mmCIF file of N, CA and C in Angstrom:
data_model
loop_
_atom_site.group_PDB
_atom_site.id
_atom_site.type_symbol
_atom_site.label_atom_id
_atom_site.label_comp_id
_atom_site.label_asym_id
_atom_site.label_seq_id
_atom_site.Cartn_x
_atom_site.Cartn_y
_atom_site.Cartn_z
ATOM 1 N N MET A 1146 0.845 -1.180 0.000
ATOM 2 C CA MET A 1146 0.000 0.000 0.000
ATOM 3 C C MET A 1146 0.886 1.238 0.000
ATOM 4 N N ARG A 1147 0.340 2.275 -0.584
ATOM 5 C CA ARG A 1147 1.009 3.573 -0.606
ATOM 6 C C ARG A 1147 0.022 4.639 -0.145
ATOM 7 N N ALA A 1148 0.551 5.613 0.576
ATOM 8 C CA ALA A 1148 -0.257 6.756 0.970
ATOM 9 C C ALA A 1148 0.551 8.018 0.720
ATOM 10 N N LEU A 1149 -0.016 8.923 -0.027
ATOM 11 C CA LEU A 1149 0.575 10.232 -0.232
ATOM 12 C C LEU A 1149 -0.136 11.167 0.740
ATOM 13 N N VAL A 1150 0.614 11.652 1.724
ATOM 14 C CA VAL A 1150 0.052 12.440 2.816
ATOM 15 C C VAL A 1150 0.438 13.901 2.626
ATOM 16 N N GLN A 1151 -0.556 14.781 2.627
ATOM 17 C CA GLN A 1151 -0.313 16.212 2.471
ATOM 18 C C GLN A 1151 -0.951 16.966 3.634
ATOM 19 N N THR A 1152 -0.216 17.950 4.170
ATOM 20 C CA THR A 1152 -0.805 18.810 5.188
ATOM 21 C C THR A 1152 -1.641 19.860 4.473
ATOM 22 N N VAL A 1153 -2.853 20.077 4.977
ATOM 23 C CA VAL A 1153 -3.774 21.002 4.324
ATOM 24 C C VAL A 1153 -4.453 21.917 5.337
ATOM 25 N N SER A 1154 -4.754 23.129 4.893
ATOM 26 C CA SER A 1154 -5.588 24.005 5.718
ATOM 27 C C SER A 1154 -7.059 23.681 5.472
ATOM 28 N N ARG A 1155 -7.345 23.164 4.264
ATOM 29 C CA ARG A 1155 -8.681 22.644 3.973
ATOM 30 C C ARG A 1155 -8.598 21.735 2.754
ATOM 31 N N ALA A 1156 -9.517 20.786 2.710
ATOM 32 C CA ALA A 1156 -9.601 19.862 1.581
ATOM 33 C C ALA A 1156 -11.020 19.311 1.523
ATOM 34 N N SER A 1157 -11.444 19.003 0.312
ATOM 35 C CA SER A 1157 -12.784 18.437 0.148
ATOM 36 C C SER A 1157 -12.823 17.547 -1.085
ATOM 37 N N VAL A 1158 -13.834 16.682 -1.097
ATOM 38 C CA VAL A 1158 -14.110 15.814 -2.238
ATOM 39 C C VAL A 1158 -15.567 16.020 -2.626
ATOM 40 N N THR A 1159 -15.779 16.249 -3.908
ATOM 41 C CA THR A 1159 -17.133 16.419 -4.427
ATOM 42 C C THR A 1159 -17.372 15.363 -5.494
ATOM 43 N N VAL A 1160 -18.538 14.720 -5.417
ATOM 44 C CA VAL A 1160 -18.981 13.765 -6.434
ATOM 45 C C VAL A 1160 -20.308 14.299 -6.958
ATOM 46 N N GLY A 1161 -20.328 14.650 -8.223
ATOM 47 C CA GLY A 1161 -21.517 15.302 -8.772
ATOM 48 C C GLY A 1161 -21.701 16.645 -8.087
ATOM 49 N N ASP A 1162 -22.852 16.835 -7.470
ATOM 50 C CA ASP A 1162 -23.133 18.068 -6.734
ATOM 51 C C ASP A 1162 -23.001 17.883 -5.223
ATOM 52 N N GLU A 1163 -22.530 16.712 -4.789
ATOM 53 C CA GLU A 1163 -22.486 16.394 -3.358
ATOM 54 C C GLU A 1163 -21.055 16.418 -2.830
ATOM 55 N N ILE A 1164 -20.836 17.138 -1.738
ATOM 56 C CA ILE A 1164 -19.551 17.075 -1.041
ATOM 57 C C ILE A 1164 -19.595 15.821 -0.181
ATOM 58 N N THR A 1165 -18.718 14.861 -0.494
ATOM 59 C CA THR A 1165 -18.728 13.594 0.246
ATOM 60 C C THR A 1165 -17.810 13.625 1.455
ATOM 61 N N GLY A 1166 -16.870 14.566 1.464
ATOM 62 C CA GLY A 1166 -15.965 14.692 2.602
ATOM 63 C C GLY A 1166 -15.268 16.027 2.566
ATOM 64 N N ALA A 1167 -15.045 16.609 3.751
ATOM 65 C CA ALA A 1167 -14.347 17.891 3.846
ATOM 66 C C ALA A 1167 -13.697 18.002 5.214
ATOM 67 N N ILE A 1168 -12.490 18.583 5.252
ATOM 68 C CA ILE A 1168 -11.783 18.799 6.513
ATOM 69 C C ILE A 1168 -11.127 20.178 6.502
ATOM 70 N N GLU A 1169 -10.722 20.594 7.683
ATOM 71 C CA GLU A 1169 -9.903 21.791 7.851
ATOM 72 C C GLU A 1169 -8.746 21.444 8.776
ATOM 73 N N ASP A 1170 -7.572 22.015 8.482
ATOM 74 C CA ASP A 1170 -6.375 21.855 9.319
ATOM 75 C C ASP A 1170 -6.093 20.391 9.663
ATOM 76 N N GLY A 1171 -5.773 19.632 8.634
ATOM 77 C CA GLY A 1171 -5.497 18.219 8.837
ATOM 78 C C GLY A 1171 -4.659 17.641 7.712
ATOM 79 N N LEU A 1172 -4.958 16.388 7.383
ATOM 80 C CA LEU A 1172 -4.192 15.659 6.379
ATOM 81 C C LEU A 1172 -5.095 15.166 5.260
ATOM 82 N N LEU A 1173 -4.685 15.437 4.035
ATOM 83 C CA LEU A 1173 -5.291 14.824 2.859
ATOM 84 C C LEU A 1173 -4.437 13.608 2.549
ATOM 85 N N VAL A 1174 -5.070 12.439 2.484
ATOM 86 C CA VAL A 1174 -4.337 11.195 2.282
ATOM 87 C C VAL A 1174 -4.880 10.484 1.049
ATOM 88 N N LEU A 1175 -4.036 10.384 0.018
ATOM 89 C CA LEU A 1175 -4.372 9.625 -1.181
ATOM 90 C C LEU A 1175 -3.795 8.228 -0.993
ATOM 91 N N VAL A 1176 -4.632 7.195 -1.118
ATOM 92 C CA VAL A 1176 -4.210 5.826 -0.803
ATOM 93 C C VAL A 1176 -4.345 4.932 -2.023
ATOM 94 N N GLY A 1177 -3.259 4.213 -2.333
ATOM 95 C CA GLY A 1177 -3.254 3.246 -3.417
ATOM 96 C C GLY A 1177 -3.001 1.846 -2.886
ATOM 97 N N VAL A 1178 -3.567 0.872 -3.574
ATOM 98 C CA VAL A 1178 -3.464 -0.533 -3.165
ATOM 99 C C VAL A 1178 -2.881 -1.327 -4.321
ATOM 100 N N THR A 1179 -1.971 -2.265 -3.996
ATOM 101 C CA THR A 1179 -1.421 -3.159 -5.003
ATOM 102 C C THR A 1179 -1.874 -4.593 -4.708
ATOM 103 N N HIS A 1180 -1.485 -5.526 -5.546
ATOM 104 C CA HIS A 1180 -2.024 -6.886 -5.537
ATOM 105 C C HIS A 1180 -1.760 -7.684 -4.268
ATOM 106 N N ASP A 1181 -0.622 -7.485 -3.625
ATOM 107 C CA ASP A 1181 -0.286 -8.320 -2.467
ATOM 108 C C ASP A 1181 -0.583 -7.645 -1.128
ATOM 109 N N ASP A 1182 -1.362 -6.584 -1.130
ATOM 110 C CA ASP A 1182 -1.695 -5.911 0.120
ATOM 111 C C ASP A 1182 -2.704 -6.726 0.919
ATOM 112 N N THR A 1183 -2.684 -6.519 2.234
ATOM 113 C CA THR A 1183 -3.501 -7.292 3.163
ATOM 114 C C THR A 1183 -4.144 -6.364 4.193
ATOM 115 N N PRO A 1184 -5.130 -6.851 4.935
ATOM 116 C CA PRO A 1184 -5.685 -6.049 6.024
ATOM 117 C C PRO A 1184 -4.628 -5.649 7.055
ATOM 118 N N ALA A 1185 -3.660 -6.509 7.296
ATOM 119 C CA ALA A 1185 -2.585 -6.166 8.243
ATOM 120 C C ALA A 1185 -1.772 -4.980 7.732
ATOM 121 N N LYS A 1186 -1.495 -4.943 6.433
ATOM 122 C CA LYS A 1186 -0.781 -3.796 5.863
ATOM 123 C C LYS A 1186 -1.625 -2.527 5.965
ATOM 124 N N ALA A 1187 -2.927 -2.647 5.742
ATOM 125 C CA ALA A 1187 -3.813 -1.488 5.856
ATOM 126 C C ALA A 1187 -3.781 -0.935 7.276
ATOM 127 N N ALA A 1188 -3.816 -1.807 8.268
ATOM 128 C CA ALA A 1188 -3.773 -1.383 9.672
ATOM 129 C C ALA A 1188 -2.438 -0.726 10.003
ATOM 130 N N GLU A 1189 -1.348 -1.274 9.500
ATOM 131 C CA GLU A 1189 -0.027 -0.702 9.764
ATOM 132 C C GLU A 1189 0.127 0.648 9.075
ATOM 133 N N LEU A 1190 -0.368 0.768 7.857
ATOM 134 C CA LEU A 1190 -0.306 2.051 7.168
ATOM 135 C C LEU A 1190 -1.152 3.098 7.898
ATOM 136 N N ALA A 1191 -2.283 2.690 8.430
ATOM 137 C CA ALA A 1191 -3.120 3.607 9.213
ATOM 138 C C ALA A 1191 -2.357 4.090 10.446
ATOM 139 N N ARG A 1192 -1.678 3.190 11.129
ATOM 140 C CA ARG A 1192 -0.893 3.571 12.308
ATOM 141 C C ARG A 1192 0.186 4.579 11.922
ATOM 142 N N LYS A 1193 0.911 4.271 10.849
ATOM 143 C CA LYS A 1193 1.985 5.165 10.411
ATOM 144 C C LYS A 1193 1.443 6.541 10.027
ATOM 145 N N THR A 1194 0.323 6.566 9.339
ATOM 146 C CA THR A 1194 -0.281 7.829 8.937
ATOM 147 C C THR A 1194 -0.683 8.643 10.158
ATOM 148 N N TRP A 1195 -1.367 8.029 11.091
ATOM 149 C CA TRP A 1195 -1.885 8.689 12.286
ATOM 150 C C TRP A 1195 -0.752 9.233 13.157
ATOM 151 N N GLU A 1196 0.374 8.522 13.189
ATOM 152 C CA GLU A 1196 1.493 8.908 14.049
ATOM 153 C C GLU A 1196 2.592 9.686 13.321
ATOM 154 N N LEU A 1197 2.423 9.947 12.029
ATOM 155 C CA LEU A 1197 3.425 10.656 11.240
ATOM 156 C C LEU A 1197 3.583 12.085 11.748
ATOM 157 N N ARG A 1198 4.792 12.459 12.114
ATOM 158 C CA ARG A 1198 5.049 13.784 12.690
ATOM 159 C C ARG A 1198 5.355 14.779 11.573
ATOM 160 N N VAL A 1199 4.297 15.185 10.887
ATOM 161 C CA VAL A 1199 4.433 16.071 9.738
ATOM 162 C C VAL A 1199 3.725 17.417 9.960
ATOM 163 N N LEU A 1200 3.052 17.568 11.073
ATOM 164 C CA LEU A 1200 2.340 18.802 11.406
ATOM 165 C C LEU A 1200 3.177 19.589 12.410
ATOM 166 N N ASP A 1201 4.168 20.324 11.900
ATOM 167 C CA ASP A 1201 5.091 21.073 12.764
ATOM 168 C C ASP A 1201 5.677 20.164 13.853
ATOM 169 N N ASP A 1202 6.209 19.037 13.419
ATOM 170 C CA ASP A 1202 6.836 18.023 14.265
ATOM 171 C C ASP A 1202 5.872 17.367 15.253
ATOM 172 N N ARG A 1203 4.592 17.442 14.938
ATOM 173 C CA ARG A 1203 3.579 16.735 15.720
ATOM 174 C C ARG A 1203 2.759 15.901 14.757
ATOM 175 N N SER A 1204 2.044 14.944 15.294
ATOM 176 C CA SER A 1204 1.255 14.045 14.458
ATOM 177 C C SER A 1204 -0.219 14.414 14.492
ATOM 178 N N ALA A 1205 -0.977 13.831 13.587
ATOM 179 C CA ALA A 1205 -2.428 13.992 13.621
ATOM 180 C C ALA A 1205 -2.964 13.466 14.948
ATOM 181 N N ALA A 1206 -2.355 12.400 15.463
ATOM 182 C CA ALA A 1206 -2.764 11.850 16.759
ATOM 183 C C ALA A 1206 -2.533 12.864 17.871
ATOM 184 N N ASP A 1207 -1.398 13.546 17.851
ATOM 185 C CA ASP A 1207 -1.083 14.540 18.881
ATOM 186 C C ASP A 1207 -2.085 15.687 18.871
ATOM 187 N N LEU A 1208 -2.504 16.102 17.682
ATOM 188 C CA LEU A 1208 -3.333 17.301 17.523
ATOM 189 C C LEU A 1208 -4.817 16.994 17.301
ATOM 190 N N ALA A 1209 -5.172 15.728 17.244
ATOM 191 C CA ALA A 1209 -6.534 15.313 16.901
ATOM 192 C C ALA A 1209 -6.950 15.942 15.565
ATOM 193 N N ALA A 1210 -6.011 15.979 14.633
ATOM 194 C CA ALA A 1210 -6.263 16.562 13.317
ATOM 195 C C ALA A 1210 -7.084 15.590 12.465
ATOM 196 N N PRO A 1211 -8.038 16.099 11.710
ATOM 197 C CA PRO A 1211 -8.860 15.239 10.858
ATOM 198 C C PRO A 1211 -8.101 14.797 9.610
ATOM 199 N N LEU A 1212 -8.596 13.728 8.993
ATOM 200 C CA LEU A 1212 -8.013 13.211 7.765
ATOM 201 C C LEU A 1212 -9.097 13.077 6.702
ATOM 202 N N LEU A 1213 -8.733 13.404 5.475
ATOM 203 C CA LEU A 1213 -9.594 13.156 4.324
ATOM 204 C C LEU A 1213 -8.894 12.091 3.496
ATOM 205 N N VAL A 1214 -9.489 10.906 3.415
ATOM 206 C CA VAL A 1214 -8.895 9.761 2.727
ATOM 207 C C VAL A 1214 -9.582 9.576 1.377
ATOM 208 N N VAL A 1215 -8.757 9.522 0.321
ATOM 209 C CA VAL A 1215 -9.257 9.376 -1.041
ATOM 210 C C VAL A 1215 -8.518 8.223 -1.706
ATOM 211 N N SER A 1216 -9.270 7.248 -2.221
ATOM 212 C CA SER A 1216 -8.634 6.142 -2.945
ATOM 213 C C SER A 1216 -8.008 6.687 -4.220
ATOM 214 N N GLN A 1217 -6.810 6.178 -4.548
ATOM 215 C CA GLN A 1217 -6.058 6.734 -5.674
ATOM 216 C C GLN A 1217 -5.234 5.624 -6.329
ATOM 217 N N PHE A 1218 -5.858 4.855 -7.218
ATOM 218 C CA PHE A 1218 -5.143 3.746 -7.854
ATOM 219 C C PHE A 1218 -3.954 4.242 -8.665
ATOM 220 N N THR A 1219 -3.985 5.496 -9.103
ATOM 221 C CA THR A 1219 -2.904 6.009 -9.936
ATOM 222 C C THR A 1219 -1.581 6.157 -9.181
ATOM 223 N N LEU A 1220 -1.582 5.985 -7.868
ATOM 224 C CA LEU A 1220 -0.314 5.975 -7.125
ATOM 225 C C LEU A 1220 0.561 4.803 -7.557
ATOM 226 N N TYR A 1221 -0.041 3.804 -8.187
ATOM 227 C CA TYR A 1221 0.717 2.664 -8.704
ATOM 228 C C TYR A 1221 0.911 2.757 -10.219
ATOM 229 N N GLY A 1222 0.754 3.933 -10.774
ATOM 230 C CA GLY A 1222 1.026 4.128 -12.190
ATOM 231 C C GLY A 1222 2.523 4.039 -12.470
ATOM 232 N N ASP A 1223 2.876 3.467 -13.605
ATOM 233 C CA ASP A 1223 4.279 3.320 -14.001
ATOM 234 C C ASP A 1223 4.452 3.918 -15.389
ATOM 235 N N ALA A 1224 5.203 5.024 -15.450
ATOM 236 C CA ALA A 1224 5.419 5.702 -16.729
ATOM 237 C C ALA A 1224 6.885 5.652 -17.146
ATOM 238 N N ARG A 1225 7.607 4.628 -16.702
ATOM 239 C CA ARG A 1225 9.024 4.525 -17.068
ATOM 240 C C ARG A 1225 9.227 4.255 -18.545
ATOM 241 N N LYS A 1226 8.252 3.618 -19.183
ATOM 242 C CA LYS A 1226 8.362 3.318 -20.611
ATOM 243 C C LYS A 1226 7.344 4.156 -21.362
ATOM 244 N N GLY A 1227 7.806 5.132 -22.065
ATOM 245 C CA GLY A 1227 6.915 5.931 -22.889
ATOM 246 C C GLY A 1227 6.141 6.979 -22.112
ATOM 247 N N ARG A 1228 5.055 7.429 -22.718
ATOM 248 C CA ARG A 1228 4.270 8.525 -22.153
ATOM 249 C C ARG A 1228 2.944 8.082 -21.575
ATOM 250 N N ARG A 1229 2.569 6.842 -21.794
ATOM 251 C CA ARG A 1229 1.291 6.344 -21.296
ATOM 252 C C ARG A 1229 1.543 5.459 -20.076
ATOM 253 N N PRO A 1230 1.052 5.861 -18.900
ATOM 254 C CA PRO A 1230 1.293 5.042 -17.698
ATOM 255 C C PRO A 1230 0.603 3.685 -17.784
ATOM 256 N N SER A 1231 1.227 2.719 -17.162
ATOM 257 C CA SER A 1231 0.619 1.404 -16.978
ATOM 258 C C SER A 1231 0.036 1.361 -15.572
ATOM 259 N N TRP A 1232 -1.130 0.791 -15.439
ATOM 260 C CA TRP A 1232 -1.777 0.683 -14.127
ATOM 261 C C TRP A 1232 -1.751 -0.761 -13.623
ATOM 262 N N SER A 1233 -0.927 -1.608 -14.213
ATOM 263 C CA SER A 1233 -0.955 -3.037 -13.881
ATOM 264 C C SER A 1233 -0.560 -3.339 -12.440
ATOM 265 N N ALA A 1234 0.192 -2.459 -11.794
ATOM 266 C CA ALA A 1234 0.569 -2.704 -10.394
ATOM 267 C C ALA A 1234 -0.554 -2.360 -9.421
ATOM 268 N N ALA A 1235 -1.560 -1.636 -9.873
ATOM 269 C CA ALA A 1235 -2.690 -1.285 -9.011
ATOM 270 C C ALA A 1235 -3.618 -2.489 -8.877
ATOM 271 N N ALA A 1236 -4.084 -2.713 -7.658
ATOM 272 C CA ALA A 1236 -5.018 -3.817 -7.423
ATOM 273 C C ALA A 1236 -6.361 -3.508 -8.072
ATOM 274 N N PRO A 1237 -7.077 -4.544 -8.525
ATOM 275 C CA PRO A 1237 -8.415 -4.299 -9.072
ATOM 276 C C PRO A 1237 -9.351 -3.785 -7.973
ATOM 277 N N ALA A 1238 -10.403 -3.128 -8.382
ATOM 278 C CA ALA A 1238 -11.325 -2.488 -7.440
ATOM 279 C C ALA A 1238 -11.862 -3.446 -6.389
ATOM 280 N N GLU A 1239 -12.156 -4.670 -6.784
ATOM 281 C CA GLU A 1239 -12.730 -5.621 -5.816
ATOM 282 C C GLU A 1239 -11.727 -6.031 -4.731
ATOM 283 N N VAL A 1240 -10.449 -5.851 -4.982
ATOM 284 C CA VAL A 1240 -9.407 -6.083 -3.975
ATOM 285 C C VAL A 1240 -9.131 -4.797 -3.199
ATOM 286 N N ALA A 1241 -9.069 -3.692 -3.910
ATOM 287 C CA ALA A 1241 -8.683 -2.426 -3.295
ATOM 288 C C ALA A 1241 -9.744 -1.855 -2.362
ATOM 289 N N GLU A 1242 -10.993 -1.899 -2.765
ATOM 290 C CA GLU A 1242 -12.036 -1.241 -1.970
ATOM 291 C C GLU A 1242 -12.105 -1.746 -0.526
ATOM 292 N N PRO A 1243 -12.117 -3.066 -0.283
ATOM 293 C CA PRO A 1243 -12.160 -3.509 1.119
ATOM 294 C C PRO A 1243 -10.917 -3.097 1.910
ATOM 295 N N LEU A 1244 -9.763 -2.987 1.245
ATOM 296 C CA LEU A 1244 -8.543 -2.587 1.950
ATOM 297 C C LEU A 1244 -8.545 -1.095 2.271
ATOM 298 N N ILE A 1245 -9.115 -0.289 1.396
ATOM 299 C CA ILE A 1245 -9.280 1.138 1.705
ATOM 300 C C ILE A 1245 -10.233 1.277 2.896
ATOM 301 N N GLU A 1246 -11.305 0.512 2.897
ATOM 302 C CA GLU A 1246 -12.246 0.539 4.021
ATOM 303 C C GLU A 1246 -11.565 0.088 5.307
ATOM 304 N N GLU A 1247 -10.719 -0.933 5.220
ATOM 305 C CA GLU A 1247 -9.966 -1.411 6.388
ATOM 306 C C GLU A 1247 -9.042 -0.317 6.913
ATOM 307 N N TYR A 1248 -8.396 0.402 6.022
ATOM 308 C CA TYR A 1248 -7.513 1.505 6.384
ATOM 309 C C TYR A 1248 -8.290 2.583 7.148
ATOM 310 N N VAL A 1249 -9.441 2.975 6.616
ATOM 311 C CA VAL A 1249 -10.277 3.994 7.263
ATOM 312 C C VAL A 1249 -10.765 3.493 8.625
ATOM 313 N N THR A 1250 -11.191 2.254 8.696
ATOM 314 C CA THR A 1250 -11.659 1.668 9.953
ATOM 315 C C THR A 1250 -10.543 1.660 10.998
ATOM 316 N N ALA A 1251 -9.327 1.322 10.566
ATOM 317 C CA ALA A 1251 -8.186 1.293 11.493
ATOM 318 C C ALA A 1251 -7.857 2.698 12.002
ATOM 319 N N LEU A 1252 -7.958 3.695 11.144
ATOM 320 C CA LEU A 1252 -7.745 5.077 11.591
ATOM 321 C C LEU A 1252 -8.798 5.475 12.621
ATOM 322 N N ARG A 1253 -10.046 5.181 12.332
ATOM 323 C CA ARG A 1253 -11.137 5.533 13.256
ATOM 324 C C ARG A 1253 -10.996 4.800 14.580
ATOM 325 N N ALA A 1254 -10.515 3.573 14.551
ATOM 326 C CA ALA A 1254 -10.306 2.811 15.784
ATOM 327 C C ALA A 1254 -9.246 3.462 16.669
ATOM 328 N N ARG A 1255 -8.344 4.212 16.067
ATOM 329 C CA ARG A 1255 -7.311 4.938 16.815
ATOM 330 C C ARG A 1255 -7.804 6.297 17.305
ATOM 331 N N GLY A 1256 -9.030 6.644 16.959
ATOM 332 C CA GLY A 1256 -9.601 7.894 17.412
ATOM 333 C C GLY A 1256 -9.628 8.993 16.368
ATOM 334 N N ALA A 1257 -9.247 8.694 15.148
ATOM 335 C CA ALA A 1257 -9.195 9.702 14.094
ATOM 336 C C ALA A 1257 -10.590 10.061 13.594
ATOM 337 N N VAL A 1258 -10.751 11.335 13.281
ATOM 338 C CA VAL A 1258 -11.928 11.797 12.550
ATOM 339 C C VAL A 1258 -11.548 11.692 11.080
ATOM 340 N N VAL A 1259 -12.291 10.864 10.344
ATOM 341 C CA VAL A 1259 -11.941 10.574 8.954
ATOM 342 C C VAL A 1259 -13.132 10.861 8.048
ATOM 343 N N GLU A 1260 -12.876 11.673 7.037
ATOM 344 C CA GLU A 1260 -13.823 11.899 5.949
ATOM 345 C C GLU A 1260 -13.274 11.134 4.743
ATOM 346 N N THR A 1261 -14.143 10.827 3.788
ATOM 347 C CA THR A 1261 -13.681 10.037 2.644
ATOM 348 C C THR A 1261 -14.271 10.549 1.333
ATOM 349 N N GLY A 1262 -13.642 10.081 0.270
ATOM 350 C CA GLY A 1262 -14.204 10.243 -1.058
ATOM 351 C C GLY A 1262 -15.175 9.099 -1.294
ATOM 352 N N ARG A 1263 -15.479 8.826 -2.539
ATOM 353 C CA ARG A 1263 -16.380 7.725 -2.884
ATOM 354 C C ARG A 1263 -15.659 6.828 -3.873
ATOM 355 N N PHE A 1264 -15.521 5.573 -3.518
ATOM 356 C CA PHE A 1264 -14.807 4.609 -4.342
ATOM 357 C C PHE A 1264 -15.498 4.464 -5.694
ATOM 358 N N ARG A 1265 -14.693 4.364 -6.752
ATOM 359 C CA ARG A 1265 -15.142 4.176 -8.139
ATOM 360 C C ARG A 1265 -15.943 5.350 -8.688
ATOM 361 N N ALA A 1266 -15.873 6.495 -8.051
ATOM 362 C CA ALA A 1266 -16.598 7.662 -8.548
ATOM 363 C C ALA A 1266 -15.610 8.639 -9.156
ATOM 364 N N HIS A 1267 -16.095 9.458 -10.065
ATOM 365 C CA HIS A 1267 -15.288 10.566 -10.587
ATOM 366 C C HIS A 1267 -15.356 11.664 -9.530
ATOM 367 N N MET A 1268 -14.224 11.944 -8.887
ATOM 368 C CA MET A 1268 -14.188 12.871 -7.760
ATOM 369 C C MET A 1268 -13.450 14.143 -8.136
ATOM 370 N N LEU A 1269 -13.958 15.241 -7.627
ATOM 371 C CA LEU A 1269 -13.257 16.511 -7.695
ATOM 372 C C LEU A 1269 -12.632 16.705 -6.316
ATOM 373 N N VAL A 1270 -11.307 16.661 -6.259
ATOM 374 C CA VAL A 1270 -10.591 16.809 -4.994
ATOM 375 C C VAL A 1270 -9.963 18.194 -4.973
ATOM 376 N N GLU A 1271 -10.311 18.972 -3.976
ATOM 377 C CA GLU A 1271 -9.752 20.302 -3.815
ATOM 378 C C GLU A 1271 -8.970 20.348 -2.513
ATOM 379 N N SER A 1272 -7.829 21.031 -2.543
ATOM 380 C CA SER A 1272 -7.044 21.154 -1.318
ATOM 381 C C SER A 1272 -6.223 22.431 -1.344
ATOM 382 N N VAL A 1273 -5.974 22.923 -0.151
ATOM 383 C CA VAL A 1273 -5.052 24.031 0.037
ATOM 384 C C VAL A 1273 -3.952 23.481 0.932
ATOM 385 N N ASN A 1274 -2.801 23.224 0.326
ATOM 386 C CA ASN A 1274 -1.685 22.631 1.060
ATOM 387 C C ASN A 1274 -1.031 23.677 1.940
ATOM 388 N N THR A 1275 -0.586 23.243 3.097
ATOM 389 C CA THR A 1275 0.164 24.122 3.987
ATOM 390 C C THR A 1275 1.586 23.602 4.086
ATOM 391 N N GLY A 1276 2.499 24.493 4.178
ATOM 392 C CA GLY A 1276 3.922 24.138 4.239
ATOM 393 C C GLY A 1276 4.628 24.485 2.951
ATOM 394 N N PRO A 1277 4.398 23.830 1.854
ATOM 395 C CA PRO A 1277 3.664 22.574 1.728
ATOM 396 C C PRO A 1277 4.505 21.399 2.231
ATOM 397 N N ARG A 1278 3.812 20.441 2.762
ATOM 398 C CA ARG A 1278 4.469 19.217 3.223
ATOM 399 C C ARG A 1278 3.751 18.024 2.589
ATOM 400 N N THR A 1279 4.504 17.197 1.896
ATOM 401 C CA THR A 1279 3.964 16.001 1.257
ATOM 402 C C THR A 1279 4.922 14.850 1.541
ATOM 403 N N VAL A 1280 4.378 13.738 2.041
ATOM 404 C CA VAL A 1280 5.188 12.577 2.393
ATOM 405 C C VAL A 1280 4.570 11.342 1.749
ATOM 406 N N LEU A 1281 5.412 10.497 1.158
ATOM 407 C CA LEU A 1281 4.949 9.225 0.623
ATOM 408 C C LEU A 1281 5.275 8.125 1.630
ATOM 409 N N LEU A 1282 4.223 7.441 2.096
ATOM 410 C CA LEU A 1282 4.384 6.278 2.970
ATOM 411 C C LEU A 1282 4.145 5.041 2.135
ATOM 412 N N GLU A 1283 4.975 4.026 2.335
ATOM 413 C CA GLU A 1283 4.833 2.817 1.542
ATOM 414 C C GLU A 1283 5.155 1.604 2.395
ATOM 415 N N LEU A 1284 4.340 0.568 2.229
ATOM 416 C CA LEU A 1284 4.602 -0.709 2.905
ATOM 417 C C LEU A 1284 4.855 -1.778 1.874
#
């Protein structure tokens, strides 16, 4: 699993005319899943995300900062050959969706306030990065 974590002053996800998730002063987390990921990896990635000291040397756990989690299969895109990325390293939706849900559940079990996008939907993701600080977590 991969998570691209960004510090934001605000972020939201809109599907159609509906805002499905929005936060202020927290973390926007784009999460990708590959073929060999497991619920244990999802739980470990959630722990790492929650405890990541990226908010002025403090973590979301320290500050009770909210998270906006958005599934992002393109984190496993490979454009080393040519101009058209390959998505073959990304897990299919039927594998990825339950693991994204497991990740969100593990964050909430740690006390996190988590908003989400909508799986398999065309999402408009808006964010205002602070810092800017962006960290790639990978298991």
